[in-house]
Amino acid sequence: MAVKSNNQKAWLFVLPVVLLVAFNALIPLMTVVNYSVQETFGNNVFFWEGVKWFEDVLHSERFHASLLRQLSFTGIILLIEVPLGVAIALTMPKKGFWVSVCLVLMALPLLIPWNVVGAMWNIFALPEIGLLGRMINGLGIDYNFTQNPTAAWFTTILMDVWHWTSLVVLLAYAGLRSIPDAYFQAAKIDGAGTWAVFRYIQLPKMKRVLTIAILLRFMDSFMIYTEPFVLTGGGPGNTTTFLSIDLVKIALGQFDLGPAAAMSLIYFLIVLLMCWVFYTLMMKNEDQ
Amino acid sequence: MSMITLKDIRHSYLPLPVDDIDWALKEMSVEWQDGGAYALLGPSGCGKTTLLNIISGLLQPTEGEVWFGDQNVTDEPADARNIAQVFQFPVVYDTMTVYDNLAFPLRNRGVDEAEVDKRVREIGAMLDLSETLAKRASGLTADGKQKISLGRGLVRENVNVIMFDEPLTVIDPHLKWVLRSKLKELHQRVGATMIYVTHDQTEALTFADQVVVMHDGNVVQVGTPVELFERPQHTFVGHFIGSPGMNVLPCDIDNGKVMFAGQPLQIAGTAGSDVKGRTEIGIRPEFVSFAEDGIPVNIVNSIDVGRFRIVEAHHGDDSIKLLVPEGEGIPADGAHVRFDPAHTRVYIDGWMVGGN
């Protein structure tokens, strides 16, 4: 029998990754875990609290309300952005000069920093001086996003749709372009109509890119902070206070480190869980 | 089912074709008899697929007309022509079962479910797909998927023509033979016209009764495999068909006499006396043999391919290949070769002249 030689050198090669992951994820996460089980009154003095903060957060009505707002927001923008993105991708030209024009136009909103988007839309939607605000009021609809919750939601959603539908469009377009011509030719010979072509060729072939698009849009929108913060500041009242805005209020506004840390972890686990559920559902029938 | 006629077809992918080179298909008229088994043979890029797509209606020819029987279908779209096409890469609807795949063309045409069921089961059995009908199509192997593509064509009654665009490209070698025999069998059973596009001469010659050879957007010859072998109308056909291809050697024609290597050659038919252009003789390696006298050659190479050897000999700068049957010797020095007059043909500017 050959003697199995032990060579421990391989650890050296793994070390950089271990260090990177440690500094980049594990250590920061552990400090949050550390805060989430303790209470502090300053001066770097901590008292053990166990799972009290977790219980508090899970039973807090304020958290339930933010979570509900967050889920509604994410659900609405996904329902709008995914079908809209696919529809735009379907109508985009397949070749020629206009392809580049469309792609550049589509990519533009994605290049604008989040806080600039928030500021742009804030001014754009102001009822007195903003182009959008004045137009809507000019139509005889009473629109003021700083005072009316419905208007605030409408503006926030419109902003997100404007900012991020392009991402879905670009991904869906890439998916559509990768379908070989033979599929469309075969469908033509089989007498398939536009809907059948979409339902049985384009949609199934886009499944992978759409899974990515939905996951990205879910994660980003679920963690959205800057744009609504700049646009509405979470108001009027608390009506657009999403989870991350609420979290910052607790952590930095009230400086409740313990509850904020517990909420962060719960928040993180929700994102993780939802991503897993999405992914599992969408890949359920996927072949090897 | 009906005869397919292409009348003065010409096609260019450019909006404003000017030069000869702009035309993917040069002007041609071809007739496809009802129920025939045709192969469309030619190298990559010679216009085979273009021609196929014009017949199927996926492409509108720049010029000319397509007739199915006594009907002009030039302006009809692909789904109105009642044709079937199997593509190089298997096209199946991934999310559907094999059954639904086969039923798809019928359901799109509003056929009632009882009839759909009958046809699908019939075609499924014909293609040995009965056991997999309930499975998802995406789980099948490449040959299974190609059978589905074919099946979607066959479920419709009386398809005018079934076209295959290099359908065995992605099939494992040991299954190619199986699938090819299946196609041959189906042709006899269904009786539909079949056009099989390929660049593989073995596939073409085993499948087809009539082979259409294409080169550079032209149809250079239509004929049975034997005709293509024995009377290639163009040096390209001689080269492309046969293994190794025909020897094409430059010659002089002097007052109706064909001169090669300073010697007069006897040929099949006559060369004509008023000759202009590039003159060549074509002789297949099968019809060249060693002789006591004739054309002196140097032997440069010999490859054993089993039942015979392929010998390459040089006369001056000209290379002549010949087949020597197993067991026959190859002369050492001072070898001579002789051409069988009945199979020596004269080509002017690539095209055969003289008697057939």
XYZ file of C-alpha atoms in Angstrom:
644
model
C 0.000 0.000 0.000
C 1.307 3.394 -0.903
C 2.022 5.713 1.946
C -0.312 8.645 1.809
C 1.815 11.720 1.960
C 0.445 14.651 3.864
C 1.174 17.968 2.331
C -0.122 20.904 4.279
C 1.103 23.507 1.796
C -2.325 23.723 0.214
C -3.565 25.724 3.199
C -1.316 28.553 2.098
C -3.244 28.823 -1.132
C -6.582 28.921 0.631
C -5.400 31.484 3.158
C -5.952 34.642 1.052
C -9.566 33.697 0.455
C -10.112 32.863 4.097
C -8.690 36.227 5.116
C -10.705 38.083 2.497
C -13.961 36.439 3.499
C -13.147 36.960 7.170
C -12.503 40.679 6.898
C -15.160 41.288 4.342
C -18.039 39.278 5.759
C -17.458 37.211 8.862
C -15.884 39.781 11.190
C -18.342 42.620 10.427
C -21.226 40.197 10.747
C -19.915 38.921 14.067
C -19.645 42.438 15.494
C -23.318 42.868 14.629
C -24.089 39.558 16.315
C -22.084 40.805 19.286
C -24.198 43.982 19.583
C -27.447 42.108 19.061
C -27.145 40.164 22.319
C -25.942 43.003 24.554
C -27.048 46.319 25.946
C -24.796 49.343 26.285
C -25.160 52.743 27.909
C -21.973 54.097 26.372
C -18.360 54.134 27.628
C -17.864 50.786 25.928
C -19.586 48.958 28.774
C -21.843 46.076 27.690
C -24.413 43.943 29.517
C -25.568 40.493 28.352
C -29.193 40.468 27.185
C -29.555 37.133 25.347
C -32.281 37.034 22.715
C -34.316 39.881 24.210
C -33.707 42.272 21.286
C -34.722 39.630 18.778
C -37.970 39.021 20.646
C -38.600 42.755 20.861
C -38.026 43.316 17.144
C -40.143 40.344 16.115
C -43.016 41.550 18.293
C -42.678 45.224 17.452
C -45.530 46.747 15.496
C -43.173 49.295 14.050
C -41.075 46.495 12.534
C -44.165 44.729 11.206
C -45.308 47.945 9.541
C -41.935 48.615 7.891
C -41.697 45.012 6.756
C -45.166 45.176 5.237
C -44.315 48.438 3.464
C -41.090 46.887 2.220
C -42.812 43.751 0.936
C -45.505 45.802 -0.795
C -42.945 48.068 -2.413
C -40.796 45.179 -3.637
C -43.821 43.237 -4.835
C -45.210 46.189 -6.770
C -41.975 47.137 -8.478
C -41.279 43.498 -9.422
C -44.773 43.184 -10.886
C -44.200 46.307 -12.948
C -40.522 46.106 -13.864
C -40.286 42.461 -14.938
C -43.204 42.391 -17.415
C -42.391 45.909 -18.611
C -38.726 45.049 -19.057
C -39.570 41.923 -21.038
C -42.066 43.854 -23.163
C -39.506 46.545 -23.987
C -36.852 43.938 -24.772
C -39.283 42.232 -27.167
C -39.902 45.453 -29.086
C -36.257 46.465 -29.343
C -34.686 46.140 -32.812
C -32.715 42.975 -33.493
C -29.944 44.419 -35.602
C -28.658 47.574 -37.177
C -27.858 51.086 -36.037
C -30.794 51.420 -33.630
C -29.623 48.542 -31.466
C -26.745 50.592 -30.069
C -28.934 53.665 -29.687
C -31.503 51.688 -27.697
C -28.882 49.993 -25.565
C -27.209 53.286 -24.653
C -30.552 54.924 -23.877
C -31.465 51.945 -21.717
C -28.162 51.962 -19.872
C -28.304 55.680 -19.015
C -30.540 55.515 -15.913
C -28.352 52.732 -14.529
C -25.315 55.007 -14.596
C -26.817 57.708 -12.378
C -25.862 57.594 -8.679
C -28.705 56.733 -6.317
C -28.740 60.007 -4.424
C -28.744 61.957 -7.697
C -31.753 59.913 -8.822
C -33.506 60.784 -5.557
C -32.696 64.484 -5.900
C -33.707 64.557 -9.578
C -37.072 63.033 -8.853
C -37.595 65.186 -5.808
C -37.301 68.310 -7.945
C -39.043 66.748 -10.942
C -42.095 65.863 -8.816
C -42.392 69.053 -6.750
C -46.013 70.215 -7.117
C -45.161 73.901 -7.605
C -42.029 73.927 -9.736
C -41.364 70.343 -10.855
C -42.240 69.378 -14.413
C -44.035 66.187 -13.382
C -45.720 67.763 -10.337
C -47.071 70.718 -12.279
C -48.253 68.547 -15.135
C -50.212 66.219 -12.865
C -51.723 69.115 -10.975
C -52.414 70.770 -14.316
C -54.535 67.742 -15.217
C -56.726 68.594 -12.239
C -55.404 65.836 -9.981
C -54.358 66.972 -6.531
C -50.793 65.719 -6.348
C -48.329 66.521 -3.570
C -45.905 63.778 -2.647
C -44.676 65.542 0.447
C -48.118 65.476 2.020
C -50.147 62.751 0.394
C -49.083 59.109 1.088
C -50.576 57.808 -2.200
C -48.690 60.450 -4.163
C -45.517 59.623 -2.240
C -45.852 55.921 -3.059
C -46.699 56.661 -6.660
C -43.610 58.860 -7.037
C -41.302 56.380 -5.290
C -42.487 53.505 -7.451
C -42.304 55.564 -10.646
C -38.755 56.565 -9.733
C -37.706 52.984 -9.141
C -39.348 51.812 -12.363
C -37.537 54.563 -14.264
C -34.225 53.748 -12.600
C -34.207 49.963 -12.753
C -36.475 48.642 -15.540
C -33.481 49.040 -17.867
C -31.650 46.345 -15.970
C -34.432 43.873 -16.689
C -34.557 45.087 -20.300
C -30.837 44.540 -20.841
C -30.864 41.091 -19.282
C -34.012 40.030 -21.141
C -32.639 41.420 -24.413
C -29.429 39.435 -23.981
C -31.527 36.343 -23.332
C -33.660 36.934 -26.421
C -30.681 37.528 -28.676
C -29.132 34.222 -27.691
C -32.041 32.198 -29.095
C -30.957 30.566 -32.377
C -32.921 31.592 -35.483
C -33.876 27.989 -36.159
C -36.379 28.148 -33.274
C -38.274 30.995 -34.878
C -38.112 29.339 -38.284
C -39.407 26.063 -36.874
C -42.196 27.913 -35.083
C -43.154 29.662 -38.303
C -43.367 26.341 -40.128
C -45.360 24.873 -37.226
C -47.822 27.736 -37.645
C -47.231 29.232 -34.201
C -48.607 32.715 -33.553
C -46.837 35.545 -31.721
C -48.200 34.493 -28.354
C -47.220 30.835 -28.810
C -43.719 31.894 -29.864
C -43.447 34.010 -26.714
C -44.939 31.391 -24.426
C -43.069 28.334 -25.719
C -39.801 29.720 -27.076
C -38.896 33.163 -25.828
C -40.095 32.882 -22.244
C -38.548 29.450 -21.544
C -35.281 30.543 -23.156
C -35.252 33.706 -21.032
C -35.829 31.791 -17.820
C -32.253 31.910 -16.601
C -31.694 35.603 -17.247
C -35.093 36.444 -15.800
C -34.236 34.488 -12.659
C -31.126 36.621 -12.314
C -33.089 39.797 -13.058
C -35.744 38.979 -10.464
C -33.170 38.054 -7.829
C -31.186 41.240 -8.426
C -34.257 43.433 -8.432
C -35.611 41.696 -5.357
C -32.416 42.142 -3.363
C -31.815 45.723 -4.479
C -35.357 46.880 -3.940
C -35.645 45.072 -0.618
C -32.587 46.929 0.604
C -33.467 50.261 -1.029
C -32.401 53.250 1.045
C -30.891 56.256 -0.699
C -33.513 57.090 -3.309
C -36.617 57.164 -1.053
C -34.556 58.786 1.676
C -33.611 61.661 -0.608
C -37.041 61.794 -2.261
C -39.413 61.575 0.700
C -37.223 61.058 3.756
C -39.549 58.186 4.659
C -42.564 60.443 4.820
C -45.125 61.831 4.890
C -45.271 60.466 8.411
C -43.857 56.968 8.198
C -45.662 55.993 5.012
C -42.528 55.446 2.924
C -40.255 54.338 5.749
C -38.891 51.079 4.340
C -36.869 48.597 6.371
C -33.449 50.126 5.765
C -34.659 53.665 6.493
C -36.217 52.431 9.718
C -33.048 50.570 10.589
C -30.920 53.670 10.169
C -33.373 55.650 12.292
C -33.047 53.112 15.098
C -29.298 52.629 14.814
C -28.135 56.182 14.207
C -31.117 58.329 15.137
C -31.970 56.691 18.446
C -28.592 54.996 18.828
C -30.245 51.763 19.987
C -27.394 49.504 18.977
C -28.862 46.284 20.380
C -32.291 46.414 18.708
C -30.713 47.768 15.509
C -28.250 44.864 15.400
C -31.011 42.332 16.028
C -33.106 43.949 13.285
C -30.136 43.872 10.888
C -29.740 40.154 11.388
C -33.426 39.472 10.934
C -33.399 41.684 7.838
C -30.407 39.783 6.464
C -32.034 36.409 7.114
C -35.245 37.513 5.374
C -33.289 38.529 2.253
C -31.378 35.276 2.313
C -34.497 33.186 2.801
C -36.469 34.960 0.086
C -33.602 34.593 -2.410
C -33.389 30.901 -1.674
C -37.135 30.456 -2.094
C -37.168 32.391 -5.369
C -34.228 30.520 -6.752
C -35.547 27.104 -5.753
C -38.972 27.801 -7.213
C -37.648 29.127 -10.502
C -35.080 26.394 -10.962
C -37.387 23.589 -9.873
C -37.873 22.093 -13.309
C -34.480 22.970 -14.651
C -32.622 20.157 -16.382
C -29.031 19.239 -15.835
C -48.245 16.663 -52.374
C -47.044 18.019 -55.625
C -44.090 18.707 -57.823
C -41.963 21.646 -56.784
C -40.686 23.941 -59.478
C -38.210 26.768 -59.043
C -38.421 29.150 -61.979
C -35.483 31.455 -62.691
C -34.721 31.821 -59.004
C -32.024 34.248 -57.935
C -31.265 35.488 -54.450
C -29.085 38.071 -52.821
C -28.897 39.039 -49.164
C -27.838 42.539 -50.156
C -30.420 45.229 -50.889
C -28.821 46.245 -54.191
C -26.815 43.405 -55.716
C -24.474 44.561 -58.469
C -21.722 42.037 -59.106
C -21.922 38.338 -59.646
C -20.413 37.866 -56.209
C -23.337 39.678 -54.528
C -25.682 36.847 -55.455
C -25.837 34.051 -52.898
C -27.807 32.052 -55.431
C -27.137 32.524 -59.122
C -30.002 32.200 -61.540
C -31.345 28.652 -61.603
C -34.391 26.596 -62.460
C -34.824 23.280 -60.725
C -37.666 20.754 -60.648
C -38.264 18.423 -57.742
C -40.467 15.464 -58.636
C -43.251 14.518 -56.267
C -42.098 11.772 -53.914
C -38.436 11.982 -54.847
C -35.562 11.563 -52.438
C -33.138 14.367 -53.183
C -29.845 15.346 -51.691
C -28.553 18.857 -51.965
C -24.812 18.473 -51.839
C -22.120 21.096 -51.728
C -19.437 22.644 -49.561
C -20.268 25.085 -46.758
C -21.342 28.475 -48.019
C -22.390 27.351 -51.488
C -26.024 28.397 -51.023
C -27.632 25.105 -49.995
C -29.425 26.509 -46.981
C -30.484 29.595 -48.932
C -32.075 27.396 -51.572
C -33.768 25.314 -48.882
C -35.171 28.378 -47.142
C -36.548 29.655 -50.434
C -38.434 26.395 -50.939
C -39.740 26.426 -47.374
C -40.787 30.070 -47.590
C -38.560 31.321 -44.778
C -36.844 33.414 -47.418
C -38.327 35.335 -50.331
C -36.208 35.018 -53.463
C -34.999 38.318 -54.894
C -36.094 37.124 -58.323
C -38.050 34.206 -59.724
C -40.990 32.076 -58.710
C -41.652 29.030 -56.572
C -44.411 26.707 -57.724
C -45.968 23.836 -55.776
C -47.834 21.820 -58.406
C -49.879 24.325 -60.371
C -49.881 26.907 -57.611
C -47.552 29.868 -57.420
C -46.511 30.034 -53.739
C -43.733 32.622 -54.077
C -45.561 35.063 -51.822
C -46.950 32.493 -49.388
C -45.380 32.369 -45.906
C -43.799 29.193 -44.546
C -46.812 28.100 -42.487
C -49.120 28.270 -45.513
C -46.930 26.039 -47.672
C -47.459 22.861 -45.651
C -43.829 21.870 -45.604
C -41.631 20.435 -42.899
C -38.065 21.297 -42.090
C -35.557 19.679 -39.775
C -32.715 21.955 -38.770
C -29.048 21.341 -38.126
C -29.503 21.748 -34.387
C -32.526 20.057 -32.864
C -35.405 22.433 -32.258
C -37.757 21.258 -29.539
C -40.076 23.223 -27.310
C -38.305 22.636 -23.998
C -41.200 23.175 -21.656
C -43.503 20.758 -23.475
C -43.662 16.992 -23.382
C -42.775 14.996 -26.452
C -46.500 14.518 -27.017
C -47.232 18.241 -26.890
C -44.306 18.933 -29.184
C -45.743 16.623 -31.798
C -49.230 18.020 -31.275
C -48.088 21.650 -31.503
C -48.341 22.151 -35.305
C -51.793 20.545 -35.329
C -53.106 22.530 -32.366
C -51.830 25.752 -33.952
C -53.957 24.894 -36.951
C -57.033 24.223 -34.857
C -57.267 20.470 -35.461
C -59.619 18.810 -32.964
C -58.090 16.904 -30.048
C -59.283 13.441 -31.073
C -57.608 13.782 -34.447
C -54.496 15.290 -32.816
C -54.261 12.320 -30.474
C -54.608 9.833 -33.305
C -51.945 11.491 -35.446
C -49.495 12.038 -32.597
C -49.668 8.404 -31.487
C -49.320 7.194 -35.059
C -46.255 9.345 -35.764
C -44.832 8.620 -32.309
C -44.971 4.912 -33.077
C -43.470 5.423 -36.505
C -40.486 7.246 -35.011
C -40.087 4.879 -32.036
C -41.057 7.646 -29.644
C -44.106 5.910 -28.133
C -42.432 5.250 -24.789
C -41.195 8.787 -24.357
C -44.416 10.602 -25.325
C -45.143 11.652 -21.750
C -41.592 12.831 -21.033
C -40.345 16.359 -21.271
C -38.729 16.949 -24.634
C -35.726 18.721 -23.141
C -34.616 15.542 -21.410
C -34.105 13.588 -24.630
C -30.794 12.918 -26.363
C -29.860 14.743 -29.574
C -31.145 11.984 -31.838
C -34.421 11.846 -29.940
C -34.799 15.600 -30.350
C -34.122 15.386 -34.084
C -36.837 12.739 -34.293
C -39.230 15.139 -32.590
C -38.342 17.879 -35.094
C -39.046 15.437 -37.879
C -42.207 14.240 -36.180
C -43.608 17.763 -35.997
C -43.351 17.799 -39.775
C -44.853 14.378 -40.269
C -47.957 14.824 -38.104
C -49.496 17.105 -40.656
C -51.280 15.278 -43.464
C -49.791 15.411 -46.925
C -46.823 17.687 -46.359
C -45.559 18.877 -49.718
C -41.935 18.334 -48.894
C -39.779 17.442 -45.901
C -36.459 19.234 -45.820
C -33.418 18.301 -43.788
C -30.701 20.858 -43.220
C -27.667 18.790 -42.255
C -29.729 16.995 -39.630
C -27.057 14.604 -38.425
C -24.440 17.189 -37.466
C -24.924 16.783 -33.729
C -25.705 13.070 -33.744
C -23.223 10.531 -32.404
C -21.474 8.642 -35.220
C -22.915 5.251 -34.303
C -26.454 6.668 -34.354
C -26.050 8.489 -37.659
C -26.346 5.263 -39.567
C -29.434 4.220 -37.598
C -31.163 7.539 -38.155
C -30.255 7.593 -41.824
C -31.811 4.175 -42.378
C -34.861 5.426 -40.488
C -35.173 8.335 -42.904
C -34.885 6.038 -45.875
C -37.561 3.793 -44.393
C -39.820 6.768 -43.699
C -39.416 7.980 -47.236
C -40.755 4.682 -48.506
C -43.603 4.661 -45.990
C -44.726 8.272 -46.198
C -43.924 8.845 -49.836
C -43.347 12.574 -49.371
C -40.724 14.453 -51.314
C -37.594 14.746 -49.218
C -34.705 17.121 -49.713
C -31.636 16.413 -47.683
C -28.968 19.086 -47.424
C -25.474 17.934 -46.613
C -21.835 18.490 -47.372
C -21.090 14.825 -46.748
C -21.093 12.829 -49.971
C -21.647 9.523 -48.180
C -24.849 10.850 -46.610
C -25.992 12.283 -49.927
C -25.240 9.234 -52.029
C -26.806 6.755 -49.599
C -29.950 8.773 -49.017
C -30.857 10.147 -52.389
C -32.153 8.918 -55.710
C -31.202 12.248 -57.206
C -28.336 14.399 -56.050
C -28.236 18.123 -56.731
C -24.664 19.354 -56.542
C -24.150 23.021 -55.764
C -21.075 25.146 -56.039
C -20.733 28.899 -55.516
C -24.455 29.549 -55.724
C -24.894 27.475 -58.874
C -26.478 24.104 -59.396
C -23.695 22.387 -61.292
C -25.298 18.999 -61.814
C -28.444 17.060 -61.041
C -28.173 13.335 -61.377
C -28.212 9.896 -59.849
C -25.199 8.921 -57.762
C -23.955 6.770 -60.658
C -24.234 9.646 -63.124
C -22.344 11.940 -60.803
C -19.637 9.372 -60.476
C -19.324 8.394 -64.104
C -20.172 11.600 -65.926
C -19.378 14.612 -63.760
C -20.596 17.595 -65.752
C -18.172 19.929 -64.025
C -14.690 19.425 -62.631
C -16.060 20.524 -59.258
C -18.419 17.532 -59.198
C -15.507 15.289 -60.107
C -13.456 16.689 -57.253
C -16.196 16.783 -54.680
C -17.644 13.340 -55.272
C -15.472 10.281 -54.965
C -12.696 9.524 -52.574
C -10.173 10.509 -53.685
C -11.715 12.915 -56.193
C -11.229 12.973 -59.938
C -7.821 13.798 -61.430
C -8.088 17.053 -63.337
C -5.096 17.616 -65.590
C -4.324 20.442 -68.008
C -4.259 19.364 -71.642
C -4.033 20.802 -75.122
C -6.591 20.328 -77.807
C -5.223 20.424 -81.277
C -7.585 19.898 -84.190
C -9.880 17.738 -82.133
C -6.967 15.765 -80.751
C -6.452 15.786 -77.004
C -2.795 16.007 -76.082
C -1.470 15.275 -72.605
C 2.204 14.811 -71.761
C 3.034 15.157 -75.417
C 0.899 12.169 -76.323
C -2.483 11.996 -77.996
C -5.172 10.646 -75.672
C -8.245 8.696 -76.588
C -11.317 10.076 -74.928
C -15.002 9.338 -74.566
C -16.819 11.342 -77.239
C -15.251 14.144 -79.196
C -13.527 17.298 -78.096
C -14.635 19.502 -80.967
C -12.197 21.461 -83.057
C -12.930 25.092 -82.327
C -11.877 25.300 -78.695
C -11.342 28.382 -76.582
C -10.658 28.672 -72.862
C -8.996 26.516 -70.231
C -8.801 22.896 -71.365
C -8.511 19.987 -68.969
C -9.059 16.279 -68.903
C -10.780 14.558 -66.009
C -10.170 10.942 -65.112
C -11.167 9.200 -61.905
C -8.443 7.329 -59.972
C -10.535 4.177 -60.432
C -9.882 4.316 -64.191
C -6.144 4.948 -64.132
C -3.874 1.908 -64.169
C -0.211 1.048 -64.479
C 0.850 -0.101 -67.933
C 3.908 -1.092 -69.929
C 3.839 2.138 -71.849
C 1.798 5.329 -71.776
C 2.445 8.334 -69.615
C 5.730 8.128 -67.714
C 5.364 8.961 -64.020
C 7.292 9.028 -60.742
C 5.564 7.422 -57.799
C 5.699 9.718 -54.803
C 3.264 8.297 -52.305
C 1.124 5.279 -51.529
C -1.559 4.942 -48.868
C -3.109 1.635 -47.933
C -6.848 2.058 -47.342
C -7.790 -1.597 -47.032
C -9.165 -3.120 -50.219
C -6.913 -0.977 -52.348
C -4.075 1.479 -52.244
C -4.203 5.102 -53.282
C -1.034 5.801 -55.227
C 0.049 9.312 -56.043
C 2.266 9.663 -59.095
C 3.758 12.755 -60.705
C 4.221 13.549 -64.314
C 6.174 16.763 -64.361
C 4.173 19.134 -62.160
C 0.938 17.221 -62.557
C -0.190 14.909 -59.811
C -2.155 11.821 -60.850
C -3.866 9.605 -58.286
C -4.739 6.022 -59.050
C -6.288 3.119 -57.191
C -4.383 -0.132 -57.125
C -6.392 -3.144 -55.936
C -5.090 -5.185 -53.028
C -2.525 -7.746 -54.085
C -1.389 -5.974 -57.234
C 2.178 -4.768 -57.323
C 3.371 -1.256 -57.792
C 6.172 -0.958 -60.359
C 9.428 0.465 -59.065
C 11.198 2.677 -61.594
C 10.134 3.748 -65.040
C 6.436 3.356 -64.324
C 3.815 4.294 -66.887
C 0.113 4.891 -66.446
C -2.755 4.650 -68.868
C -6.194 6.223 -68.795
C -9.313 4.233 -69.633
C -10.596 6.012 -72.766
C -14.246 5.325 -71.923
C -13.903 7.373 -68.736
C -11.553 10.106 -69.871
C -13.499 13.328 -70.281
C -12.606 16.744 -71.555
C -13.524 19.929 -69.690
C -13.416 23.438 -71.027
C -13.509 26.170 -68.416
C -14.622 23.547 -65.944
C -17.580 22.216 -67.947
C -17.632 18.864 -69.684
C -17.684 18.854 -73.468
C -18.203 16.159 -76.046
C -20.467 13.168 -75.902
C -22.141 11.993 -72.780
